[in-house]
mmCIF file of C-alpha atoms in Angstrom:
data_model
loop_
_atom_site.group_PDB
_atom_site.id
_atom_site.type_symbol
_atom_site.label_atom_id
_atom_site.label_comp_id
_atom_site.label_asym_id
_atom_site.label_seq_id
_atom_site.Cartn_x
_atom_site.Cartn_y
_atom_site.Cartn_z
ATOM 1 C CA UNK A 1 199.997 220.728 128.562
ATOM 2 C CA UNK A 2 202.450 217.875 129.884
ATOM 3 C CA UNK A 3 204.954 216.723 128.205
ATOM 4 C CA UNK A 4 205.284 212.927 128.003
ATOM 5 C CA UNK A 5 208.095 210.756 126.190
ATOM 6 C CA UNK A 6 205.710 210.582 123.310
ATOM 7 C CA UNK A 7 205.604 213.950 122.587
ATOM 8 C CA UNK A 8 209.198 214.177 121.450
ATOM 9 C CA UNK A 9 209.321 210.804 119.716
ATOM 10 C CA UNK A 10 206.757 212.353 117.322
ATOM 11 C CA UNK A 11 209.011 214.515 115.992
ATOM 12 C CA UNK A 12 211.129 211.750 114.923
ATOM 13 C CA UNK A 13 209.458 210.673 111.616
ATOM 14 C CA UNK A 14 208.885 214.271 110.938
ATOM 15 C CA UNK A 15 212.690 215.335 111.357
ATOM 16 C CA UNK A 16 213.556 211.795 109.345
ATOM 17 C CA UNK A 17 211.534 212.739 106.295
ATOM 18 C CA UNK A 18 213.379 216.386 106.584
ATOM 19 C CA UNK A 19 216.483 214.912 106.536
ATOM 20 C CA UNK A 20 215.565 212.301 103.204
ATOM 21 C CA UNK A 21 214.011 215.611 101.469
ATOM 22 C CA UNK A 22 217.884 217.685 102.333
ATOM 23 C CA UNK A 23 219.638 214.883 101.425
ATOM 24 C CA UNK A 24 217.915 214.498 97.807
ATOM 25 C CA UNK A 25 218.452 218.226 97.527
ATOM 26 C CA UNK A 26 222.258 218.321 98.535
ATOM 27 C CA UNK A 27 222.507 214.744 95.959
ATOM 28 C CA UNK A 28 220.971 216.473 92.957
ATOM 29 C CA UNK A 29 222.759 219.734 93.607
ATOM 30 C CA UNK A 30 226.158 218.197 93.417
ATOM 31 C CA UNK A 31 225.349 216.750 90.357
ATOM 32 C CA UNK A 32 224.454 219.658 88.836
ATOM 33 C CA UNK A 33 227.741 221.161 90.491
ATOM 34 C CA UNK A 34 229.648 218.177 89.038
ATOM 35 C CA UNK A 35 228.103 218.539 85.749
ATOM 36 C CA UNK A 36 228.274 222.189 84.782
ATOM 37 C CA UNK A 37 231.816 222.293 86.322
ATOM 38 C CA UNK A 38 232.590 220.058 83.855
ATOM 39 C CA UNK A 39 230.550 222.089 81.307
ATOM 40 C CA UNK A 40 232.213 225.332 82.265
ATOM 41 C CA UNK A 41 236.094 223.709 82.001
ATOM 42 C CA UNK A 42 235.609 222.554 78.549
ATOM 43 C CA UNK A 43 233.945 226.051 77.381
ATOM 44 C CA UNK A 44 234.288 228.783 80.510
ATOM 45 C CA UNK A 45 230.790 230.883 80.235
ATOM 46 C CA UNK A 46 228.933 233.626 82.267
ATOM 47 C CA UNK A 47 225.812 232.273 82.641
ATOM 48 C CA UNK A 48 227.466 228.780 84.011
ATOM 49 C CA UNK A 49 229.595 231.121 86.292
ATOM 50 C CA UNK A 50 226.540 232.598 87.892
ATOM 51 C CA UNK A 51 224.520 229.014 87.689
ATOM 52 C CA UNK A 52 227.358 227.795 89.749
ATOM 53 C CA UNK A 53 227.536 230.402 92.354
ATOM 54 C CA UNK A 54 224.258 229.676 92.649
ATOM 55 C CA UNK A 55 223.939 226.396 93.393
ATOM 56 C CA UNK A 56 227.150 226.978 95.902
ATOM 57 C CA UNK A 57 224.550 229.508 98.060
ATOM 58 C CA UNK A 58 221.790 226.372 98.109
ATOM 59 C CA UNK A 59 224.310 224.001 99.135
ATOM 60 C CA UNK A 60 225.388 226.350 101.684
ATOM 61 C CA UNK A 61 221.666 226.647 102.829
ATOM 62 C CA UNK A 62 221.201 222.873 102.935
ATOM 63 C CA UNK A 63 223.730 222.642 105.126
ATOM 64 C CA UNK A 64 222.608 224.784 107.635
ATOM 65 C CA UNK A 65 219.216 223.125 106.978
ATOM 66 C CA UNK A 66 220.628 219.715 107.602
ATOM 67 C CA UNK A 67 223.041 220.988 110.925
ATOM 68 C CA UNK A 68 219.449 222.499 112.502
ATOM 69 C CA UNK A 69 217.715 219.469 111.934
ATOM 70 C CA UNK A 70 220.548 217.714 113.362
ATOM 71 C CA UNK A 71 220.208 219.425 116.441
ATOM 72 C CA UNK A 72 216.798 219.541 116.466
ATOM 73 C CA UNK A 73 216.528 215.785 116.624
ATOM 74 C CA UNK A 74 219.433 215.975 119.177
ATOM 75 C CA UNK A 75 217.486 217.791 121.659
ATOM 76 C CA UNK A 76 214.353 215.333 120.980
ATOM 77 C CA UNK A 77 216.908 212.686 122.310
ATOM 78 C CA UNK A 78 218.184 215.039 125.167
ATOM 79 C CA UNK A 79 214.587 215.819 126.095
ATOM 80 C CA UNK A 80 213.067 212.577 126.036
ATOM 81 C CA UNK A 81 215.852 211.316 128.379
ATOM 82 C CA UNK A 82 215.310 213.887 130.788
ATOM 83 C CA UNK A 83 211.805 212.820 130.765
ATOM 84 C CA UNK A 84 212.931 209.801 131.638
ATOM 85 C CA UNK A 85 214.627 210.981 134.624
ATOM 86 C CA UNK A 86 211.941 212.892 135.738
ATOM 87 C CA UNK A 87 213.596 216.512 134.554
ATOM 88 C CA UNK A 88 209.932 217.828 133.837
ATOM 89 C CA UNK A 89 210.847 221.736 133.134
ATOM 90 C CA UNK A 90 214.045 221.301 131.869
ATOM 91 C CA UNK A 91 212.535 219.019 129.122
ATOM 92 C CA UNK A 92 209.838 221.682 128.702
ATOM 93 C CA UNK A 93 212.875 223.874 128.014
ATOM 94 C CA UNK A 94 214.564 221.472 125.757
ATOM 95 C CA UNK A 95 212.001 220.208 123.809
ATOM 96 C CA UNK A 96 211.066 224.295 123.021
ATOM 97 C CA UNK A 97 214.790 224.725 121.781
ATOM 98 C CA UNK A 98 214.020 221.430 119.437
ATOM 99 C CA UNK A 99 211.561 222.955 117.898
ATOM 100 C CA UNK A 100 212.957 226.040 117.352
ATOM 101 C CA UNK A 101 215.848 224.402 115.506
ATOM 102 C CA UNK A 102 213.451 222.184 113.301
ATOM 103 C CA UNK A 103 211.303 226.016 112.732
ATOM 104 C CA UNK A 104 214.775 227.564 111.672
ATOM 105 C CA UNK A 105 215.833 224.913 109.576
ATOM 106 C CA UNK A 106 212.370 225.145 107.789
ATOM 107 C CA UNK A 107 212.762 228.719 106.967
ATOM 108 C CA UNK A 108 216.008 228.488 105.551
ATOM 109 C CA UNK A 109 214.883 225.610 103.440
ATOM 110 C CA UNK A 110 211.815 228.390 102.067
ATOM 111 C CA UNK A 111 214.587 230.501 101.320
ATOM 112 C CA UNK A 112 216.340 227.594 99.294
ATOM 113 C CA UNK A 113 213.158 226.926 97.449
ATOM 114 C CA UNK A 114 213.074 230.872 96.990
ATOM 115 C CA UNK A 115 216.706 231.091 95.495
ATOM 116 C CA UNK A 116 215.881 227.869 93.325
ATOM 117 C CA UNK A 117 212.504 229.328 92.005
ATOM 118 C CA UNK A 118 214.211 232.352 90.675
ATOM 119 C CA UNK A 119 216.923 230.659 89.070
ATOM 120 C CA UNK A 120 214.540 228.305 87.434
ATOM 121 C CA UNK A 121 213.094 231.531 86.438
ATOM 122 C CA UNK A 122 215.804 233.224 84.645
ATOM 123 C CA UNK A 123 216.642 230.412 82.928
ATOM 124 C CA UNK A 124 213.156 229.795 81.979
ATOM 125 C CA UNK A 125 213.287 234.027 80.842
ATOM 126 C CA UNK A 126 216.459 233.361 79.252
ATOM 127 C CA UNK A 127 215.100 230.525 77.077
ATOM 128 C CA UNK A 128 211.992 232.894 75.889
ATOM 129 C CA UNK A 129 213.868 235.600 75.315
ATOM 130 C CA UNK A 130 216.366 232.741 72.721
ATOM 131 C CA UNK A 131 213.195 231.545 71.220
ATOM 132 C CA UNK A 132 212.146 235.208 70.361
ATOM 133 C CA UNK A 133 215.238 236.234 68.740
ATOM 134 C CA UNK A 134 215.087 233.210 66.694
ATOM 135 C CA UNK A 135 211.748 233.562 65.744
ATOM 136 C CA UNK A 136 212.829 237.395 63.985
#
């Protein structure tokens, strides 16, 4: 396969909508963060404790998320200029380490949704579990 300046630039709308989807994660978090801060100063609880640790371990992820799609879109820039130049294997090179960035920072973000499924999940549990000792 040859690489041609087109090849790179078609990462670009996929690396943009990345960044949109880590960005609306990282905005939503921090209002939560904001929120049950706010929630936990007024009356300090457990189960806001560990909610907030939580959420501090997904914004953690989304920012590795966001700094490997950063560089993944770097090297898209780096490679497509050395195609310009002529730099054939070296933008071979450079456009592999691209997309092992944007690979990494898609596997972290599955391990984000993982760690947000199972909190969603206890709390989900935790509600059941109030609704049955109501109900007796």
């Amino acid at each position: 396969m040859e690489l041609t300046l087109t090849t790179p630039a078609l990462l670009f709308p996929a690396i943009s909508l990345l960044f949109l989807s880590y960005t609306n994660k990282f905005l939503t978090i921090a209002g939560l963060i904001r929120s049950l801060y706010s929630e936990y100063k007024e009356s300090p609880d457990k189960v806001i404790l560990d909610q907030l640790n939580n959420l501090r371990r997904r914004v953690v992820l989304i920012k590795y998320m966001q700094a490997l799609g950063v560089g993944s879109f770097i090297f898209c820039v780096l490679d497509m200029f050395l195609l310009f130049n002529g730099k054939q294997f070296a933008a071979e090179v450079v456009f592999g380490i691209s997309l092992l960035l944007l690979l990494a920072s898609l596997i972290i973000c599955i391990t984000e949704i993982q760690i947000s499924s199972d909190a969603l999940k206890l709390q989900l549990h935790d509600m059941e579990d109030s609704a049955v000792k109501r109900s007796h």
